[in-house]
Each structure stands twice: as structure tokens, then as C-alpha cells.
């Protein structure tokens, strides 16, 4: 079974631009969560989508948004990029949401650099 | 979610057993304990999860004392490839899939 895939793997953007990252979960998984990882703040939860609905959101500004499609694929968008948005963005999928396990499967991440 | 405390770093040598302890004094009755492993430039990987006593799988063992205020991840006979950051997470599994990661423990395995 294929793992979680994220595209692109690397991205360089300029301040003020916007970016869209994509995540394809493991086949059959309906929950997709997004995380941001930086050296200073560590791994931080952005949001979770389940059956095309956002179920939970972390403490990030409204510039960070996401969506999930009917095939469970998910995208996250960051508008008006800031230097501090440079990070590794990780996507994780799981079969269900809040159903008795913290076992999530993470993708390799998208390394975003904002200049 | 209960706050967790782990050592910032640990060193070991190949072939040794490594025990990483996580403190979670405010763990709630419904909370489970979960450990993840992360290699550089990769996403975290689920290792093991437990509620009480001992859980063992092909990768590690998790020891949880009766008061559940701490837990110990045990890695038998580590190799260089076990060099990674290990995260202890505590939370109620009935909630959404929101993982709260602490700083983790950076384990370095030396030849």
C-alpha cells in the first residue's frame, strides 16, 4: 500500500506570495491533518480534515487554510507569505478521526522557504 | 492534553538497550500514551501506544507504572539507524486527530 505523498517536496517563494501544498493520504484513509515544523517552535498542529470537513484547527492565523476533496486528497494554502512561514509542512493521514488511536501516518513533508 | 517532560538528549552505543522516560504528572483517566520517532527531514513515525502496564511490539516496549505519571520507552539493542528524535504524547483518544508534540528526546547512537 502506497504511503502518504506530498507535493511538491521543495518550494521557494517570495514574501507576499501565496502557496498551495498538496497531500494524498493512504488509500482508504479519510482523515488528513497538517502540521508545521520549525526549529524554533517544533511540530505544531495546523488543522484536520475528515470527510471534506475541517474538524479541528490549531492556533494559526487565517492566512493558513485548507480543504479536502471527495477522494480525501487535501490541500493547504498559505496566503501573503512571511519569512516566518519557512518550515517543513507535514501531512498525516489516518483511517478515522478520534476513534481510539493516535496512529497517524506522516508524509515526507514539503520544505517551504520564503525569501 | 497532559503536558509531558522528556530529556532533551541521550547518547548510547550500538547494541545497548535504551530507555527514554517521559513524565506526565497531570495525565487524565482517559488519556493514552503514544510515542513517535522522527528522522531528519522525514515525518514522524508511530512507534507504540499504551494505557497501563506493559506493551510490546516488534520495535519497542512501553512500560507504564500503576500511577501512570510517567512512562518509559525501551529500545532493545539499538543500532546507528535508531538515531532520531523520540516524542512522547499523552491525550484522550476520543478527540480529534490533533497531536501535540513536545520538544522530544534527541537520541544519538554511536558505533
mmCIF file of C-alpha atoms in Angstrom:
data_model
loop_
_atom_site.group_PDB
_atom_site.id
_atom_site.type_symbol
_atom_site.label_atom_id
_atom_site.label_comp_id
_atom_site.label_asym_id
_atom_site.label_seq_id
_atom_site.Cartn_x
_atom_site.Cartn_y
_atom_site.Cartn_z
ATOM 1 C CA UNK A 1 0.000 0.000 0.000
ATOM 2 C CA UNK A 2 1.435 3.380 -1.001
ATOM 3 C CA UNK A 3 2.234 5.810 1.781
ATOM 4 C CA UNK A 4 1.272 9.432 2.184
ATOM 5 C CA UNK A 5 2.565 11.560 -0.650
ATOM 6 C CA UNK A 6 3.154 15.275 -0.603
ATOM 7 C CA UNK A 7 3.892 17.602 -3.480
ATOM 8 C CA UNK A 8 5.978 19.492 -4.094
ATOM 9 C CA UNK A 9 8.832 18.330 -1.878
ATOM 10 C CA UNK A 10 10.657 21.648 -2.025
ATOM 11 C CA UNK A 11 9.415 25.127 -2.730
ATOM 12 C CA UNK A 12 10.944 28.598 -2.706
ATOM 13 C CA UNK A 13 8.615 31.582 -2.590
ATOM 14 C CA UNK A 14 8.918 35.305 -2.056
ATOM 15 C CA UNK A 15 7.331 37.282 0.740
ATOM 16 C CA UNK A 16 3.798 38.307 -0.106
ATOM 17 C CA UNK A 17 3.161 35.442 -2.473
ATOM 18 C CA UNK A 18 0.800 32.594 -1.807
ATOM 19 C CA UNK A 19 1.442 28.864 -1.944
ATOM 20 C CA UNK A 20 -0.603 25.682 -2.229
ATOM 21 C CA UNK A 21 0.658 22.364 -0.940
ATOM 22 C CA UNK A 22 -0.899 19.023 -1.769
ATOM 23 C CA UNK A 23 -1.289 15.811 0.185
ATOM 24 C CA UNK A 24 -2.560 12.420 -0.924
ATOM 25 C CA UNK A 25 -3.405 10.171 2.023
ATOM 26 C CA UNK A 26 -3.051 6.424 2.195
ATOM 27 C CA UNK A 27 -5.790 4.747 0.205
ATOM 28 C CA UNK A 28 -8.885 4.342 2.366
ATOM 29 C CA UNK A 29 -7.828 6.915 4.942
ATOM 30 C CA UNK A 30 -10.386 9.648 5.411
ATOM 31 C CA UNK A 31 -8.639 11.914 7.896
ATOM 32 C CA UNK A 32 -5.879 14.291 6.874
ATOM 33 C CA UNK A 33 -4.042 16.512 9.321
ATOM 34 C CA UNK A 34 -1.468 19.191 8.609
ATOM 35 C CA UNK A 35 1.487 20.194 10.787
ATOM 36 C CA UNK A 36 4.166 22.845 10.603
ATOM 37 C CA UNK A 37 7.651 22.079 11.853
ATOM 38 C CA UNK A 38 10.240 24.774 12.535
ATOM 39 C CA UNK A 39 13.454 24.667 14.585
ATOM 40 C CA UNK A 40 12.086 27.252 16.986
ATOM 41 C CA UNK A 41 8.501 26.078 17.537
ATOM 42 C CA UNK A 42 8.834 22.376 16.818
ATOM 43 C CA UNK A 43 5.905 20.417 15.437
ATOM 44 C CA UNK A 44 2.641 22.326 15.564
ATOM 45 C CA UNK A 45 -0.834 21.203 14.541
ATOM 46 C CA UNK A 46 -2.454 23.297 11.802
ATOM 47 C CA UNK A 47 -5.793 21.616 11.090
ATOM 48 C CA UNK A 48 -7.536 18.337 10.430
ATOM 49 C CA UNK A 49 -9.987 17.400 7.715
ATOM 50 C CA UNK A 50 -12.312 14.445 7.763
ATOM 51 C CA UNK A 51 -14.860 13.717 5.062
ATOM 52 C CA UNK A 52 -14.245 17.126 3.481
ATOM 53 C CA UNK A 53 -14.977 18.961 6.746
ATOM 54 C CA UNK A 54 -12.491 20.774 8.929
ATOM 55 C CA UNK A 55 -12.820 19.165 12.345
ATOM 56 C CA UNK A 56 -10.174 20.979 14.303
ATOM 57 C CA UNK A 57 -7.871 23.928 13.873
ATOM 58 C CA UNK A 58 -4.644 24.911 15.562
ATOM 59 C CA UNK A 59 -3.565 28.357 16.643
ATOM 60 C CA UNK A 60 -2.514 29.789 13.292
ATOM 61 C CA UNK A 61 -3.613 32.985 11.541
ATOM 62 C CA UNK A 62 -6.300 32.963 8.890
ATOM 63 C CA UNK A 63 -3.628 33.109 6.180
ATOM 64 C CA UNK A 64 -3.384 29.366 6.648
ATOM 65 C CA UNK A 65 -6.291 27.485 5.154
ATOM 66 C CA UNK A 66 -7.026 24.085 3.788
ATOM 67 C CA UNK A 67 -9.559 21.900 2.134
ATOM 68 C CA UNK A 68 -10.245 18.272 1.450
ATOM 69 C CA UNK A 69 -11.689 16.745 -1.670
ATOM 70 C CA UNK A 70 -14.125 13.874 -2.033
ATOM 71 C CA UNK A 71 -11.245 11.469 -2.721
ATOM 72 C CA UNK A 72 -9.689 12.527 0.637
ATOM 73 C CA UNK A 73 -6.815 14.361 -1.005
ATOM 74 C CA UNK A 74 -6.094 17.602 0.785
ATOM 75 C CA UNK A 75 -4.519 20.928 0.020
ATOM 76 C CA UNK A 76 -3.314 23.663 2.302
ATOM 77 C CA UNK A 77 -2.866 27.230 1.248
ATOM 78 C CA UNK A 78 -0.811 29.982 2.788
ATOM 79 C CA UNK A 79 -1.506 33.481 1.558
ATOM 80 C CA UNK A 80 0.645 36.595 1.927
ATOM 81 C CA UNK A 81 3.730 34.606 2.836
ATOM 82 C CA UNK A 82 6.012 35.844 5.601
ATOM 83 C CA UNK A 83 9.617 34.920 6.290
ATOM 84 C CA UNK A 84 8.459 33.087 9.399
ATOM 85 C CA UNK A 85 6.390 30.714 7.300
ATOM 86 C CA UNK A 86 9.569 28.966 6.186
ATOM 87 C CA UNK A 87 9.141 25.470 7.546
ATOM 88 C CA UNK A 88 8.633 21.813 6.849
ATOM 89 C CA UNK A 89 4.927 21.232 6.273
ATOM 90 C CA UNK A 90 3.837 17.724 7.116
ATOM 91 C CA UNK A 91 0.672 15.954 6.212
ATOM 92 C CA UNK A 92 -0.594 12.947 8.144
ATOM 93 C CA UNK A 93 -3.405 10.573 7.358
ATOM 94 C CA UNK A 94 -5.379 8.158 9.456
ATOM 95 C CA UNK A 95 -8.254 5.843 8.843
ATOM 96 C CA UNK A 96 -10.722 7.602 11.076
ATOM 97 C CA UNK A 97 -10.918 10.655 13.276
ATOM 98 C CA UNK A 98 -10.817 10.468 17.036
ATOM 99 C CA UNK A 99 -11.606 6.797 17.050
ATOM 100 C CA UNK A 100 -9.282 5.264 19.517
ATOM 101 C CA UNK A 101 -5.771 5.653 18.193
ATOM 102 C CA UNK A 102 -3.133 8.283 17.837
ATOM 103 C CA UNK A 103 -1.555 6.322 14.991
ATOM 104 C CA UNK A 104 -1.156 8.712 12.139
ATOM 105 C CA UNK A 105 0.923 8.151 9.011
ATOM 106 C CA UNK A 106 3.061 11.078 8.017
ATOM 107 C CA UNK A 107 4.270 12.038 4.580
ATOM 108 C CA UNK A 108 7.819 13.200 3.819
ATOM 109 C CA UNK A 109 6.803 16.844 4.013
ATOM 110 C CA UNK A 110 7.153 19.918 1.835
ATOM 111 C CA UNK A 111 10.107 22.144 2.646
ATOM 112 C CA UNK A 112 8.956 25.737 2.082
ATOM 113 C CA UNK A 113 11.497 28.534 2.006
ATOM 114 C CA UNK A 114 10.269 32.120 1.953
ATOM 115 C CA UNK A 115 12.782 34.743 0.847
ATOM 116 C CA UNK B 1 -3.939 17.323 26.953
ATOM 117 C CA UNK B 2 -1.411 16.489 29.634
ATOM 118 C CA UNK B 3 1.962 18.207 29.485
ATOM 119 C CA UNK B 4 4.941 15.902 29.026
ATOM 120 C CA UNK B 5 8.580 16.238 30.053
ATOM 121 C CA UNK B 6 11.391 14.275 28.415
ATOM 122 C CA UNK B 7 15.184 14.543 28.478
ATOM 123 C CA UNK B 8 16.391 16.814 25.706
ATOM 124 C CA UNK B 9 19.055 14.397 24.525
ATOM 125 C CA UNK B 10 20.570 10.992 25.193
ATOM 126 C CA UNK B 11 23.602 9.136 23.942
ATOM 127 C CA UNK B 12 24.035 5.401 23.553
ATOM 128 C CA UNK B 13 26.163 2.848 21.759
ATOM 129 C CA UNK B 14 25.243 0.186 19.280
ATOM 130 C CA UNK B 15 23.894 -2.972 20.853
ATOM 131 C CA UNK B 16 22.810 -1.319 24.097
ATOM 132 C CA UNK B 17 19.278 -1.068 25.418
ATOM 133 C CA UNK B 18 17.978 2.488 25.586
ATOM 134 C CA UNK B 19 15.269 3.642 27.975
ATOM 135 C CA UNK B 20 13.669 7.051 27.459
ATOM 136 C CA UNK B 21 11.434 8.222 30.272
ATOM 137 C CA UNK B 22 8.581 10.645 29.862
ATOM 138 C CA UNK B 23 6.951 12.413 32.786
ATOM 139 C CA UNK B 24 3.239 13.278 32.623
ATOM 140 C CA UNK B 25 2.097 14.129 36.132
ATOM 141 C CA UNK B 26 -1.283 15.512 35.063
ATOM 142 C CA UNK B 27 -2.358 12.573 32.934
ATOM 143 C CA UNK B 28 -6.131 12.144 32.895
ATOM 144 C CA UNK B 29 -8.072 8.936 33.345
ATOM 145 C CA UNK B 30 -8.958 8.698 29.638
ATOM 146 C CA UNK B 31 -5.501 9.601 28.352
ATOM 147 C CA UNK B 32 -3.325 7.201 26.396
ATOM 148 C CA UNK B 33 0.451 7.416 25.962
ATOM 149 C CA UNK B 34 1.890 7.368 22.453
ATOM 150 C CA UNK B 35 5.455 7.510 21.159
ATOM 151 C CA UNK B 36 6.638 8.718 17.767
ATOM 152 C CA UNK B 37 10.070 8.597 16.129
ATOM 153 C CA UNK B 38 11.357 11.165 13.661
ATOM 154 C CA UNK B 39 14.423 11.012 11.455
ATOM 155 C CA UNK B 40 15.877 14.219 9.988
ATOM 156 C CA UNK B 41 13.841 15.661 7.119
ATOM 157 C CA UNK B 42 11.156 12.999 7.464
ATOM 158 C CA UNK B 43 7.728 12.901 9.010
ATOM 159 C CA UNK B 44 7.279 11.292 12.432
ATOM 160 C CA UNK B 45 6.562 7.579 12.594
ATOM 161 C CA UNK B 46 4.247 5.930 15.127
ATOM 162 C CA UNK B 47 6.135 3.536 17.393
ATOM 163 C CA UNK B 48 3.873 2.354 20.169
ATOM 164 C CA UNK B 49 0.847 3.257 22.260
ATOM 165 C CA UNK B 50 -0.407 2.104 25.638
ATOM 166 C CA UNK B 51 -2.661 2.805 28.596
ATOM 167 C CA UNK B 52 -1.162 0.894 31.514
ATOM 168 C CA UNK B 53 1.351 -1.819 32.460
ATOM 169 C CA UNK B 54 3.440 -3.010 29.518
ATOM 170 C CA UNK B 55 3.013 -3.014 25.773
ATOM 171 C CA UNK B 56 5.458 -4.636 23.383
ATOM 172 C CA UNK B 57 5.697 -4.744 19.623
ATOM 173 C CA UNK B 58 8.393 -5.651 17.137
ATOM 174 C CA UNK B 59 10.106 -2.299 17.551
ATOM 175 C CA UNK B 60 9.907 -1.310 21.225
ATOM 176 C CA UNK B 61 8.370 -1.822 24.637
ATOM 177 C CA UNK B 62 6.407 0.693 26.637
ATOM 178 C CA UNK B 63 6.373 0.457 30.420
ATOM 179 C CA UNK B 64 3.705 2.356 32.350
ATOM 180 C CA UNK B 65 3.643 2.191 36.185
ATOM 181 C CA UNK B 66 0.432 1.894 38.119
ATOM 182 C CA UNK B 67 0.135 5.642 38.845
ATOM 183 C CA UNK B 68 0.647 6.398 35.112
ATOM 184 C CA UNK B 69 2.510 9.609 35.923
ATOM 185 C CA UNK B 70 5.421 8.515 33.798
ATOM 186 C CA UNK B 71 6.219 6.059 31.042
ATOM 187 C CA UNK B 72 9.381 4.520 29.635
ATOM 188 C CA UNK B 73 10.064 3.700 26.011
ATOM 189 C CA UNK B 74 12.555 0.859 25.772
ATOM 190 C CA UNK B 75 14.524 0.225 22.587
ATOM 191 C CA UNK B 76 16.373 -3.108 22.701
ATOM 192 C CA UNK B 77 19.848 -3.370 21.155
ATOM 193 C CA UNK B 78 19.907 -0.056 19.321
ATOM 194 C CA UNK B 79 21.751 0.447 16.070
ATOM 195 C CA UNK B 80 23.040 3.551 14.317
ATOM 196 C CA UNK B 81 19.744 3.736 12.422
ATOM 197 C CA UNK B 82 17.880 4.364 15.678
ATOM 198 C CA UNK B 83 19.445 7.816 15.877
ATOM 199 C CA UNK B 84 16.379 10.057 15.805
ATOM 200 C CA UNK B 85 14.134 12.292 17.861
ATOM 201 C CA UNK B 86 11.595 10.468 20.025
ATOM 202 C CA UNK B 87 8.377 12.163 21.066
ATOM 203 C CA UNK B 88 6.086 11.214 23.935
ATOM 204 C CA UNK B 89 2.456 12.284 23.543
ATOM 205 C CA UNK B 90 -0.391 11.991 26.003
ATOM 206 C CA UNK B 91 -4.040 12.525 25.188
ATOM 207 C CA UNK B 92 -7.631 11.360 25.079
ATOM 208 C CA UNK B 93 -8.157 9.189 22.015
ATOM 209 C CA UNK B 94 -11.774 10.232 21.791
ATOM 210 C CA UNK B 95 -10.810 13.642 20.500
ATOM 211 C CA UNK B 96 -9.879 14.738 17.040
ATOM 212 C CA UNK B 97 -6.610 13.723 15.391
ATOM 213 C CA UNK B 98 -4.702 16.608 16.898
ATOM 214 C CA UNK B 99 -1.263 15.519 18.021
ATOM 215 C CA UNK B 100 0.513 17.805 20.463
ATOM 216 C CA UNK B 101 4.265 17.305 20.172
ATOM 217 C CA UNK B 102 6.733 18.452 22.795
ATOM 218 C CA UNK B 103 10.415 19.026 22.170
ATOM 219 C CA UNK B 104 11.184 15.326 22.123
ATOM 220 C CA UNK B 105 14.364 13.473 23.039
ATOM 221 C CA UNK B 106 17.229 13.512 20.582
ATOM 222 C CA UNK B 107 18.864 10.074 20.739
ATOM 223 C CA UNK B 108 22.339 9.681 19.286
ATOM 224 C CA UNK B 109 23.626 6.148 18.827
ATOM 225 C CA UNK B 110 27.394 5.842 18.469
ATOM 226 C CA UNK B 111 29.408 2.991 16.947
#
